[in-house]
PDB file of C-alpha atoms in Angstrom:
ATOM      1  CA  MET I  30     -14.210  20.162  14.271  1.00 68.00           C
ATOM      2  CA  LYS I  31     -13.546  20.686  17.963  1.00 71.00           C
ATOM      3  CA  GLU I  32     -14.049  16.962  18.568  1.00 78.00           C
ATOM      4  CA  ASP I  33     -11.399  16.161  15.931  1.00 82.00           C
ATOM      5  CA  PHE I  34      -8.833  18.322  17.728  1.00 79.00           C
ATOM      6  CA  LEU I  35      -9.673  16.724  21.054  1.00 84.00           C
ATOM      7  CA  PHE I  36      -9.375  13.239  19.535  1.00 84.00           C
ATOM      8  CA  CYS I  37      -5.939  14.091  18.091  1.00 83.00           C
ATOM      9  CA  PHE I  38      -4.714  15.607  21.357  1.00 79.00           C
ATOM     10  CA  CYS I  39      -5.825  12.510  23.278  1.00 83.00           C
ATOM     11  CA  ARG I  40      -4.351  10.104  20.732  1.00 82.00           C
ATOM     12  CA  LEU I  41      -0.992  11.902  20.855  1.00 84.00           C
ATOM     13  CA  ARG I  42      -1.200  11.904  24.668  1.00 84.00           C
ATOM     14  CA  MET I  43      -0.961  15.695  24.765  1.00 81.00           C
ATOM     15  CA  LEU I  44      -3.425  15.860  27.667  1.00 79.00           C
ATOM     16  CA  SER I  45      -1.933  13.023  29.706  1.00 82.00           C
ATOM     17  CA  ASP I  46       0.093  13.136  32.899  1.00 83.00           C
ATOM     18  CA  ASP I  47       3.226  11.937  31.061  1.00 80.00           C
ATOM     19  CA  THR I  48       6.471  13.677  31.953  1.00 84.00           C
ATOM     20  CA  VAL I  49       7.387  16.418  29.504  1.00 80.00           C
ATOM     21  CA  PRO I  50      10.701  15.715  27.734  1.00 84.00           C
ATOM     22  CA  HIS I  51      13.521  18.057  28.782  1.00 88.00           C
ATOM     23  CA  ALA I  52      14.474  20.557  26.073  1.00 90.00           C
ATOM     24  CA  ASP I  53      15.709  24.128  25.689  1.00 93.00           C
ATOM     25  CA  THR I  54      12.424  25.435  24.268  1.00 94.00           C
ATOM     26  CA  ILE I  55       8.761  24.498  24.396  1.00 90.00           C
ATOM     27  CA  LEU I  56       8.832  23.764  20.674  1.00 93.00           C
ATOM     28  CA  ALA I  57      11.814  21.406  21.095  1.00 93.00           C
ATOM     29  CA  ALA I  58       9.995  19.605  23.940  1.00 90.00           C
ATOM     30  CA  LEU I  59       6.920  19.217  21.736  1.00 88.00           C
ATOM     31  CA  ALA I  60       9.082  17.872  18.894  1.00 90.00           C
ATOM     32  CA  LYS I  61      10.685  15.312  21.245  1.00 89.00           C
ATOM     33  CA  HIS I  62       7.261  14.224  22.513  1.00 86.00           C
ATOM     34  CA  LEU I  63       5.825  13.863  18.999  1.00 87.00           C
ATOM     35  CA  GLU I  64       8.935  12.032  17.804  1.00 86.00           C
ATOM     36  CA  THR I  65       8.146   9.169  20.154  1.00 82.00           C
ATOM     37  CA  LYS I  66       4.465   9.105  19.175  1.00 82.00           C
ATOM     38  CA  LEU I  67       4.778   9.538  15.407  1.00 83.00           C
ATOM     39  CA  SER I  68       7.894   7.599  14.442  1.00 81.00           C
ATOM     40  CA  PHE I  69       7.477   4.890  11.817  1.00 81.00           C
ATOM     41  CA  ALA I  70       7.145   1.284  12.893  1.00 82.00           C
ATOM     42  CA  GLN I  71       9.028  -1.478  11.092  1.00 83.00           C
ATOM     43  CA  GLY I  72       7.854  -1.681   7.458  1.00 84.00           C
ATOM     44  CA  GLU I  73       5.853   1.562   7.502  1.00 87.00           C
ATOM     45  CA  ARG I  74       6.474   4.258   4.921  1.00 90.00           C
ATOM     46  CA  ASP I  75       5.527   7.855   4.324  1.00 91.00           C
ATOM     47  CA  MET I  76       3.435   9.258   1.504  1.00 93.00           C
ATOM     48  CA  ILE I  77       3.110  12.681  -0.089  1.00 93.00           C
ATOM     49  CA  ILE I  78      -0.062  13.822  -1.843  1.00 94.00           C
ATOM     50  CA  MET I  79      -0.037  17.157  -3.628  1.00 92.00           C
ATOM     51  CA  ARG I  80      -2.655  18.756  -5.845  1.00 94.00           C
ATOM     52  CA  ASN I  81      -2.394  22.103  -7.576  1.00 93.00           C
ATOM     53  CA  ASP I  82      -5.051  23.853  -9.604  1.00 96.00           C
ATOM     54  CA  VAL I  83      -3.467  26.223 -12.114  1.00 95.00           C
ATOM     55  CA  GLY I  84      -5.453  28.991 -13.752  1.00 95.00           C
ATOM     56  CA  ILE I  85      -4.516  29.844 -17.335  1.00 94.00           C
ATOM     57  CA  ARG I  86      -5.618  32.940 -19.231  1.00 95.00           C
ATOM     58  CA  HIS I  87      -5.227  32.446 -22.962  1.00 94.00           C
ATOM     59  CA  PRO I  88      -4.387  35.354 -25.310  1.00 95.00           C
ATOM     60  CA  THR I  89      -8.038  35.239 -26.424  1.00 95.00           C
ATOM     61  CA  GLY I  90      -9.087  36.000 -22.828  1.00 93.00           C
ATOM     62  CA  GLU I  91     -10.473  32.511 -22.275  1.00 95.00           C
ATOM     63  CA  LEU I  92      -9.910  31.133 -18.764  1.00 95.00           C
ATOM     64  CA  GLU I  93      -8.921  27.505 -18.218  1.00 95.00           C
ATOM     65  CA  THR I  94      -8.107  25.531 -15.071  1.00 95.00           C
ATOM     66  CA  ARG I  95      -5.678  22.630 -15.169  1.00 95.00           C
ATOM     67  CA  GLU I  96      -5.071  20.169 -12.340  1.00 95.00           C
ATOM     68  CA  ILE I  97      -1.642  18.822 -11.448  1.00 93.00           C
ATOM     69  CA  SER I  98      -1.514  15.884  -9.022  1.00 95.00           C
ATOM     70  CA  LEU I  99       1.417  14.086  -7.440  1.00 93.00           C
ATOM     71  CA  VAL I 100       1.442  11.003  -5.211  1.00 95.00           C
ATOM     72  CA  VAL I 101       4.788   9.634  -3.992  1.00 95.00           C
ATOM     73  CA  TYR I 102       5.318   6.688  -1.638  1.00 95.00           C
ATOM     74  CA  GLY I 103       8.416   6.168   0.448  1.00 92.00           C
ATOM     75  CA  GLU I 104      10.201   2.842   0.502  1.00 91.00           C
ATOM     76  CA  PRO I 105      10.286   0.915   3.804  1.00 86.00           C
ATOM     77  CA  THR I 106      13.971   0.052   3.331  1.00 86.00           C
ATOM     78  CA  GLY I 107      14.986   2.955   1.094  1.00 87.00           C
ATOM     79  CA  PHE I 108      14.382   6.657   0.575  1.00 89.00           C
ATOM     80  CA  SER I 109      11.350   8.317   2.136  1.00 89.00           C
ATOM     81  CA  ALA I 110       8.854  10.191  -0.017  1.00 92.00           C
ATOM     82  CA  MET I 111      10.136  13.412   1.576  1.00 89.00           C
ATOM     83  CA  ALA I 112      13.709  12.582   0.564  1.00 88.00           C
ATOM     84  CA  LYS I 113      12.615  11.767  -2.983  1.00 90.00           C
ATOM     85  CA  THR I 114      10.621  14.962  -3.479  1.00 90.00           C
ATOM     86  CA  VAL I 115      12.633  17.484  -1.437  1.00 89.00           C
ATOM     87  CA  GLY I 116      16.056  16.233  -0.422  1.00 86.00           C
ATOM     88  CA  TYR I 117      17.106  14.579  -3.661  1.00 84.00           C
ATOM     89  CA  PRO I 118      16.084  17.478  -5.954  1.00 86.00           C
ATOM     90  CA  ALA I 119      17.789  19.952  -3.575  1.00 91.00           C
ATOM     91  CA  ALA I 120      20.985  17.872  -3.728  1.00 91.00           C
ATOM     92  CA  ILE I 121      20.830  17.844  -7.535  1.00 91.00           C
ATOM     93  CA  ALA I 122      20.368  21.628  -7.624  1.00 93.00           C
ATOM     94  CA  ALA I 123      23.276  22.131  -5.202  1.00 95.00           C
ATOM     95  CA  ARG I 124      25.482  19.905  -7.353  1.00 95.00           C
ATOM     96  CA  MET I 125      24.501  21.865 -10.482  1.00 95.00           C
ATOM     97  CA  VAL I 126      25.402  25.148  -8.769  1.00 97.00           C
ATOM     98  CA  LEU I 127      28.759  23.740  -7.665  1.00 96.00           C
ATOM     99  CA  ASP I 128      29.527  22.384 -11.133  1.00 94.00           C
TER     100      ASP I 128
END
């Protein structure tokens, strides 16, 4: 586990002698640093994987577990998976409230 963290820190150049980006807060500087390391290259896309296990108690007292899974891929030249699953539904809800 500790080796995984060290690998990630090295890969993201968190332990290098690179100049720290100027920002108002430490968190903003970290975000600027990671933005350069984690931005998508041409043709890359994001992906969301979500799994929920839902417990159901029937009126008879019987317990049942159901699994709900969702996998969404972003489009390289269109909406990201985050936009499809968060931004777009939020915009629909806002429009419904306004209407």
